[in-house]
Amino acid sequence: MTSGSNERIPVPDGEFAFTWNEFREIAALVHGEAGIVLSEAKVNLVYSRLAKRLRAIGLRSFRDYCELIRSKGGTDERQALIAAMTTNVTRFFREPHHFDYLRKVAFPPLISEARRGGRVRIWSAGCSSGEEPYSIALTLLAMMPDALSHDILILATDIDPEMIARGRAATYSRSQADCIPEEFRAIGLERGRSGPECRTSECARSLIRFNELNLLGSWPMRGKFDIIFCRNVVIYFDEQTQDEIWRRFADLLPQDGHLLIGHSERIMTDRHPFELVAQTAYRKRGS
Ligand SMILES: C[S@@+](CC[C@H](N)C(=O)[O-])C[C@H]1O[C@@H](n2cnc3c(N)ncnc32)[C@H](O)[C@@H]1O
């Protein structure tokens, strides 16, 4: 595929004219605002996801769409564009080795600390529709049913407001909830609910605070985190942006704090103060 500047891209259905200049303008905006890299190989994906936006808002061309996202009044559409370009795939207890790691390594000393009156903070950064923070909450509640009476909180953030709304709503289809291992269902799901949807239990919901947050922007949180989950998020970023995120996570973790990342991500431990201690599980080294 060539990428001449104002040349029309031969997209599959061709409903809307789309040029390489328009593709590049969109890719630059998405990279600048969210860190996500859209290479030319993603051109058909960009076209098909944005063709839906064009239809939804009644625009007739990508030229009009680019004008809209460039304009002062285009804030909402810029946000919709970022949301359209993010991949939100997730599920309960995804990459189950991390929940074993919580159970065997990370949680026991933190639970003791909380019982002594200490503060425990966990961050699910890029939490999508909430399955990841709920899986963390359920793992904790199974070990510490009285977790809510202690100073323990899970912060769950994502750039996409629609995902945050879904996490707060806490309703999932039966097939999504099927990924929750049997042993966590009694403590993790509301009882006596019939119909096609389940809801996570009130105690699980009360442990989590959902908030919108762009990892590329400023982070308003004060205080350190004991554990940070950032899984399958930075895989879409360029290396420099990934490095910046690892550096900022290191600043927010105490010595020995835990950082859990996705199966295809890795941290260069010669560049960052982390040590790989288990499968895609890192701990912050002392200086
Ligand atoms: C593939 S999901 C991963 C969800 C979960 N962590 C997991 O592993 O199952 C990636 C999430 O990262 C979010 N995301 C992408 N860019 C982001 C950014 N710049 N700041 C915050 N979240 C971002 C997306 O909205 C999406 O929900």
Short mmCIF file of N, CA and C in Angstrom, two decimals, residues 9-131:
data_model
loop_
_atom_site.label_atom_id
_atom_site.label_comp_id
_atom_site.label_asym_id
_atom_site.label_seq_id
_atom_site.Cartn_x
_atom_site.Cartn_y
_atom_site.Cartn_z
N ILE A 9 -7.41 6.68 -0.35
CA ILE A 9 -7.05 5.34 0.13
C ILE A 9 -8.11 4.36 -0.39
N PRO A 10 -7.67 3.23 -0.97
CA PRO A 10 -8.66 2.26 -1.47
C PRO A 10 -9.28 1.44 -0.34
N VAL A 11 -10.15 2.08 0.44
CA VAL A 11 -10.80 1.37 1.55
C VAL A 11 -11.87 0.41 1.03
N PRO A 12 -12.19 -0.65 1.79
CA PRO A 12 -13.06 -1.72 1.27
C PRO A 12 -14.40 -1.25 0.68
N ASP A 13 -15.24 -0.52 1.45
CA ASP A 13 -16.56 -0.22 0.89
C ASP A 13 -16.59 1.12 0.13
N GLY A 14 -15.64 2.00 0.50
CA GLY A 14 -15.52 3.26 -0.24
C GLY A 14 -16.70 4.21 -0.07
N GLU A 15 -17.51 4.01 1.00
CA GLU A 15 -18.67 4.89 1.21
C GLU A 15 -18.23 6.35 1.40
N PHE A 16 -17.12 6.54 2.14
CA PHE A 16 -16.61 7.90 2.38
C PHE A 16 -15.20 8.00 1.80
N ALA A 17 -14.93 9.10 1.09
CA ALA A 17 -13.57 9.30 0.57
C ALA A 17 -12.64 9.53 1.76
N PHE A 18 -11.45 8.92 1.70
CA PHE A 18 -10.50 8.98 2.82
C PHE A 18 -9.11 9.11 2.21
N THR A 19 -8.40 10.18 2.53
CA THR A 19 -7.06 10.37 1.95
C THR A 19 -5.98 10.11 3.00
N TRP A 20 -4.74 9.92 2.51
CA TRP A 20 -3.63 9.70 3.44
C TRP A 20 -3.41 10.91 4.34
N ASN A 21 -3.62 12.11 3.80
CA ASN A 21 -3.47 13.30 4.67
C ASN A 21 -4.46 13.25 5.82
N GLU A 22 -5.71 12.84 5.52
CA GLU A 22 -6.73 12.77 6.58
C GLU A 22 -6.37 11.67 7.58
N PHE A 23 -5.90 10.54 7.05
CA PHE A 23 -5.48 9.45 7.96
C PHE A 23 -4.38 9.97 8.90
N ARG A 24 -3.39 10.67 8.32
CA ARG A 24 -2.26 11.14 9.15
C ARG A 24 -2.69 12.17 10.18
N GLU A 25 -3.63 13.02 9.79
CA GLU A 25 -4.11 14.03 10.76
C GLU A 25 -4.79 13.34 11.94
N ILE A 26 -5.61 12.33 11.64
CA ILE A 26 -6.32 11.59 12.69
C ILE A 26 -5.31 10.83 13.56
N ALA A 27 -4.34 10.16 12.92
CA ALA A 27 -3.34 9.38 13.66
C ALA A 27 -2.52 10.30 14.58
N ALA A 28 -2.19 11.51 14.09
CA ALA A 28 -1.38 12.44 14.89
C ALA A 28 -2.19 12.90 16.11
N LEU A 29 -3.48 13.15 15.91
CA LEU A 29 -4.31 13.60 17.03
C LEU A 29 -4.43 12.49 18.09
N VAL A 30 -4.66 11.27 17.64
CA VAL A 30 -4.83 10.15 18.58
C VAL A 30 -3.52 9.91 19.33
N HIS A 31 -2.39 10.01 18.63
CA HIS A 31 -1.10 9.82 19.29
C HIS A 31 -0.85 10.94 20.30
N GLY A 32 -1.11 12.17 19.89
CA GLY A 32 -0.86 13.32 20.77
C GLY A 32 -1.73 13.28 22.02
N GLU A 33 -2.99 12.87 21.87
CA GLU A 33 -3.90 12.93 23.03
C GLU A 33 -3.86 11.68 23.89
N ALA A 34 -3.67 10.50 23.26
CA ALA A 34 -3.80 9.26 24.05
C ALA A 34 -2.55 8.40 24.01
N GLY A 35 -1.55 8.76 23.21
CA GLY A 35 -0.32 7.97 23.15
C GLY A 35 -0.42 6.77 22.22
N ILE A 36 -1.61 6.54 21.66
CA ILE A 36 -1.83 5.35 20.84
C ILE A 36 -1.24 5.55 19.44
N VAL A 37 -0.45 4.56 19.00
CA VAL A 37 0.20 4.65 17.69
C VAL A 37 -0.69 3.96 16.66
N LEU A 38 -1.07 4.70 15.61
CA LEU A 38 -1.85 4.12 14.51
C LEU A 38 -0.96 4.08 13.29
N SER A 39 -0.38 2.93 13.01
CA SER A 39 0.50 2.81 11.84
C SER A 39 -0.37 2.71 10.59
N GLU A 40 0.28 2.86 9.43
CA GLU A 40 -0.48 2.79 8.17
C GLU A 40 -1.18 1.44 8.00
N ALA A 41 -0.64 0.41 8.65
CA ALA A 41 -1.26 -0.91 8.56
C ALA A 41 -2.66 -0.92 9.19
N LYS A 42 -2.96 0.10 10.00
CA LYS A 42 -4.27 0.14 10.69
C LYS A 42 -5.30 0.95 9.91
N VAL A 43 -4.97 1.30 8.68
CA VAL A 43 -5.84 2.23 7.97
C VAL A 43 -7.27 1.70 7.79
N ASN A 44 -7.43 0.41 7.52
CA ASN A 44 -8.79 -0.12 7.33
C ASN A 44 -9.57 -0.12 8.64
N LEU A 45 -8.86 -0.41 9.73
CA LEU A 45 -9.51 -0.39 11.04
C LEU A 45 -9.97 1.04 11.37
N VAL A 46 -9.09 2.02 11.13
CA VAL A 46 -9.45 3.42 11.39
C VAL A 46 -10.66 3.80 10.54
N TYR A 47 -10.63 3.43 9.28
CA TYR A 47 -11.75 3.77 8.39
C TYR A 47 -13.05 3.16 8.91
N SER A 48 -13.02 1.86 9.22
CA SER A 48 -14.30 1.23 9.56
C SER A 48 -14.84 1.73 10.90
N ARG A 49 -13.95 1.98 11.86
CA ARG A 49 -14.46 2.50 13.15
C ARG A 49 -14.99 3.93 13.00
N LEU A 50 -14.29 4.74 12.16
CA LEU A 50 -14.73 6.14 12.05
C LEU A 50 -15.89 6.30 11.06
N ALA A 51 -16.03 5.38 10.13
CA ALA A 51 -17.19 5.45 9.22
C ALA A 51 -18.48 5.40 10.05
N LYS A 52 -18.45 4.61 11.14
CA LYS A 52 -19.62 4.54 12.05
C LYS A 52 -19.87 5.91 12.68
N ARG A 53 -18.79 6.60 13.07
CA ARG A 53 -18.94 7.94 13.67
C ARG A 53 -19.53 8.90 12.64
N LEU A 54 -19.00 8.85 11.41
CA LEU A 54 -19.49 9.77 10.37
C LEU A 54 -20.99 9.57 10.17
N ARG A 55 -21.40 8.29 10.10
CA ARG A 55 -22.84 8.00 9.93
C ARG A 55 -23.62 8.52 11.12
N ALA A 56 -23.09 8.26 12.34
CA ALA A 56 -23.82 8.63 13.56
C ALA A 56 -24.04 10.14 13.66
N ILE A 57 -23.06 10.93 13.21
CA ILE A 57 -23.23 12.39 13.36
C ILE A 57 -23.62 13.05 12.05
N GLY A 58 -23.88 12.23 11.04
CA GLY A 58 -24.43 12.75 9.77
C GLY A 58 -23.44 13.53 8.93
N LEU A 59 -22.15 13.16 8.96
CA LEU A 59 -21.18 13.83 8.08
C LEU A 59 -21.03 13.03 6.80
N ARG A 60 -20.63 13.75 5.73
CA ARG A 60 -20.58 13.08 4.43
C ARG A 60 -19.18 12.74 3.96
N SER A 61 -18.15 13.29 4.67
CA SER A 61 -16.78 12.98 4.22
C SER A 61 -15.79 13.07 5.37
N PHE A 62 -14.63 12.45 5.18
CA PHE A 62 -13.57 12.56 6.19
C PHE A 62 -12.99 13.97 6.22
N ARG A 63 -13.13 14.70 5.10
CA ARG A 63 -12.66 16.09 5.12
C ARG A 63 -13.48 16.88 6.15
N ASP A 64 -14.81 16.68 6.15
CA ASP A 64 -15.68 17.35 7.13
C ASP A 64 -15.34 16.88 8.54
N TYR A 65 -15.05 15.57 8.65
CA TYR A 65 -14.74 15.03 9.98
C TYR A 65 -13.47 15.67 10.54
N CYS A 66 -12.44 15.80 9.69
CA CYS A 66 -11.18 16.41 10.15
C CYS A 66 -11.41 17.87 10.53
N GLU A 67 -12.26 18.56 9.76
CA GLU A 67 -12.57 19.95 10.10
C GLU A 67 -13.21 20.03 11.48
N LEU A 68 -14.13 19.08 11.74
CA LEU A 68 -14.82 19.07 13.04
C LEU A 68 -13.82 18.83 14.19
N ILE A 69 -12.96 17.82 14.07
CA ILE A 69 -12.07 17.52 15.20
C ILE A 69 -10.98 18.59 15.39
N ARG A 70 -10.75 19.38 14.33
CA ARG A 70 -9.78 20.49 14.41
C ARG A 70 -10.40 21.71 15.10
N SER A 71 -11.73 21.80 15.06
CA SER A 71 -12.41 23.02 15.50
C SER A 71 -12.52 23.10 17.01
N LYS A 72 -12.77 24.33 17.51
CA LYS A 72 -12.95 24.53 18.95
C LYS A 72 -14.12 23.74 19.49
N GLY A 73 -15.18 23.67 18.70
CA GLY A 73 -16.39 22.95 19.13
C GLY A 73 -16.27 21.43 19.00
N GLY A 74 -15.09 20.96 18.62
CA GLY A 74 -14.95 19.53 18.34
C GLY A 74 -14.51 18.70 19.54
N THR A 75 -14.53 19.28 20.74
CA THR A 75 -14.03 18.56 21.93
C THR A 75 -14.71 17.21 22.13
N ASP A 76 -16.05 17.20 22.06
CA ASP A 76 -16.77 15.94 22.30
C ASP A 76 -16.40 14.91 21.24
N GLU A 77 -16.27 15.37 19.99
CA GLU A 77 -15.96 14.40 18.93
C GLU A 77 -14.51 13.92 19.06
N ARG A 78 -13.61 14.78 19.54
CA ARG A 78 -12.22 14.31 19.76
C ARG A 78 -12.23 13.18 20.79
N GLN A 79 -13.08 13.35 21.81
CA GLN A 79 -13.17 12.30 22.83
C GLN A 79 -13.79 11.02 22.24
N ALA A 80 -14.80 11.20 21.40
CA ALA A 80 -15.43 10.03 20.75
C ALA A 80 -14.43 9.34 19.82
N LEU A 81 -13.57 10.14 19.18
CA LEU A 81 -12.55 9.58 18.29
C LEU A 81 -11.57 8.72 19.08
N ILE A 82 -11.11 9.24 20.22
CA ILE A 82 -10.17 8.46 21.06
C ILE A 82 -10.85 7.16 21.50
N ALA A 83 -12.11 7.30 21.95
CA ALA A 83 -12.84 6.10 22.41
C ALA A 83 -12.97 5.09 21.28
N ALA A 84 -13.21 5.58 20.06
CA ALA A 84 -13.36 4.67 18.92
C ALA A 84 -12.05 3.97 18.60
N MET A 85 -10.94 4.59 18.93
CA MET A 85 -9.64 4.01 18.57
C MET A 85 -9.04 3.13 19.67
N THR A 86 -9.63 3.14 20.86
CA THR A 86 -9.08 2.30 21.92
C THR A 86 -9.63 0.87 21.79
N THR A 87 -8.85 -0.07 22.27
CA THR A 87 -9.27 -1.46 22.29
C THR A 87 -9.63 -1.77 23.73
N ASN A 88 -10.86 -2.17 23.97
CA ASN A 88 -11.34 -2.32 25.35
C ASN A 88 -11.46 -3.78 25.78
N VAL A 89 -10.92 -4.68 24.99
CA VAL A 89 -11.06 -6.11 25.31
C VAL A 89 -10.55 -6.40 26.72
N THR A 90 -11.34 -7.08 27.50
CA THR A 90 -10.95 -7.46 28.86
C THR A 90 -11.82 -8.60 29.31
N ARG A 91 -11.53 -9.18 30.43
CA ARG A 91 -12.45 -10.17 31.03
C ARG A 91 -12.06 -10.39 32.49
N PHE A 92 -12.97 -10.94 33.25
CA PHE A 92 -12.70 -11.24 34.66
C PHE A 92 -11.55 -12.25 34.73
N PHE A 93 -10.65 -12.02 35.66
CA PHE A 93 -9.53 -12.95 35.94
C PHE A 93 -8.69 -13.25 34.69
N ARG A 94 -8.58 -12.25 33.82
CA ARG A 94 -7.69 -12.38 32.65
C ARG A 94 -6.26 -12.53 33.16
N GLU A 95 -5.46 -13.35 32.52
CA GLU A 95 -4.08 -13.61 32.95
C GLU A 95 -4.08 -14.03 34.44
N PRO A 96 -4.64 -15.23 34.69
CA PRO A 96 -4.92 -15.64 36.07
C PRO A 96 -3.69 -15.73 36.97
N HIS A 97 -2.49 -15.86 36.37
CA HIS A 97 -1.28 -15.93 37.22
C HIS A 97 -1.13 -14.69 38.08
N HIS A 98 -1.65 -13.55 37.62
CA HIS A 98 -1.53 -12.33 38.44
C HIS A 98 -2.38 -12.41 39.71
N PHE A 99 -3.49 -13.14 39.64
CA PHE A 99 -4.35 -13.24 40.82
C PHE A 99 -3.78 -14.26 41.82
N ASP A 100 -3.06 -15.26 41.28
CA ASP A 100 -2.30 -16.17 42.16
C ASP A 100 -1.18 -15.39 42.86
N TYR A 101 -0.56 -14.50 42.08
CA TYR A 101 0.53 -13.68 42.63
C TYR A 101 -0.01 -12.79 43.76
N LEU A 102 -1.19 -12.21 43.56
CA LEU A 102 -1.79 -11.39 44.62
C LEU A 102 -1.99 -12.24 45.87
N ARG A 103 -2.58 -13.42 45.65
CA ARG A 103 -2.95 -14.30 46.76
C ARG A 103 -1.72 -14.78 47.54
N LYS A 104 -0.67 -15.17 46.78
CA LYS A 104 0.47 -15.80 47.45
C LYS A 104 1.54 -14.80 47.87
N VAL A 105 1.74 -13.74 47.08
CA VAL A 105 2.89 -12.86 47.34
C VAL A 105 2.47 -11.47 47.83
N ALA A 106 1.63 -10.80 47.05
CA ALA A 106 1.40 -9.37 47.33
C ALA A 106 0.43 -9.13 48.49
N PHE A 107 -0.67 -9.88 48.53
CA PHE A 107 -1.71 -9.57 49.52
C PHE A 107 -1.36 -9.93 50.97
N PRO A 108 -0.75 -11.10 51.27
CA PRO A 108 -0.60 -11.44 52.70
C PRO A 108 0.04 -10.32 53.53
N PRO A 109 1.21 -9.74 53.12
CA PRO A 109 1.76 -8.67 53.97
C PRO A 109 0.91 -7.40 53.98
N LEU A 110 0.21 -7.13 52.86
CA LEU A 110 -0.62 -5.92 52.82
C LEU A 110 -1.85 -6.06 53.70
N ILE A 111 -2.39 -7.28 53.76
CA ILE A 111 -3.55 -7.53 54.63
C ILE A 111 -3.12 -7.35 56.10
N SER A 112 -1.94 -7.88 56.45
CA SER A 112 -1.45 -7.70 57.83
C SER A 112 -1.27 -6.20 58.13
N GLU A 113 -0.73 -5.49 57.15
CA GLU A 113 -0.52 -4.05 57.32
C GLU A 113 -1.86 -3.33 57.55
N ALA A 114 -2.87 -3.70 56.75
CA ALA A 114 -4.18 -3.07 56.90
C ALA A 114 -4.78 -3.40 58.27
N ARG A 115 -4.59 -4.63 58.75
CA ARG A 115 -5.14 -5.02 60.06
C ARG A 115 -4.44 -4.27 61.19
N ARG A 116 -3.19 -3.83 60.93
CA ARG A 116 -2.48 -3.03 61.96
C ARG A 116 -2.87 -1.55 61.86
N GLY A 117 -3.79 -1.23 60.95
CA GLY A 117 -4.25 0.17 60.83
C GLY A 117 -3.59 0.91 59.67
N GLY A 118 -2.81 0.20 58.85
CA GLY A 118 -2.13 0.84 57.72
C GLY A 118 -3.05 1.07 56.53
N ARG A 119 -2.51 1.79 55.57
CA ARG A 119 -3.28 2.18 54.38
C ARG A 119 -2.81 1.33 53.20
N VAL A 120 -3.75 0.78 52.44
CA VAL A 120 -3.39 -0.04 51.28
C VAL A 120 -4.09 0.55 50.05
N ARG A 121 -3.28 0.81 49.02
CA ARG A 121 -3.85 1.40 47.80
C ARG A 121 -3.41 0.59 46.58
N ILE A 122 -4.39 0.32 45.72
CA ILE A 122 -4.12 -0.47 44.51
C ILE A 122 -4.68 0.35 43.34
N TRP A 123 -3.96 0.36 42.23
CA TRP A 123 -4.42 1.13 41.06
C TRP A 123 -4.54 0.20 39.87
N SER A 124 -5.72 0.17 39.26
CA SER A 124 -5.92 -0.52 37.99
C SER A 124 -5.95 0.58 36.92
N ALA A 125 -4.83 0.76 36.23
CA ALA A 125 -4.67 1.86 35.26
C ALA A 125 -4.98 1.33 33.87
N GLY A 126 -6.05 1.87 33.24
CA GLY A 126 -6.52 1.31 31.97
C GLY A 126 -7.40 0.12 32.28
N CYS A 127 -8.46 0.40 33.06
CA CYS A 127 -9.27 -0.70 33.64
C CYS A 127 -10.38 -1.17 32.72
N SER A 128 -10.55 -0.48 31.57
CA SER A 128 -11.64 -0.82 30.64
C SER A 128 -12.98 -0.86 31.40
N SER A 129 -13.81 -1.86 31.17
CA SER A 129 -15.16 -1.85 31.75
C SER A 129 -15.23 -2.42 33.17
N GLY A 130 -14.09 -2.59 33.82
CA GLY A 130 -14.09 -2.88 35.26
C GLY A 130 -13.79 -4.31 35.67
N GLU A 131 -13.71 -5.23 34.73
CA GLU A 131 -13.49 -6.63 35.11
C GLU A 131 -12.17 -6.80 35.87
#
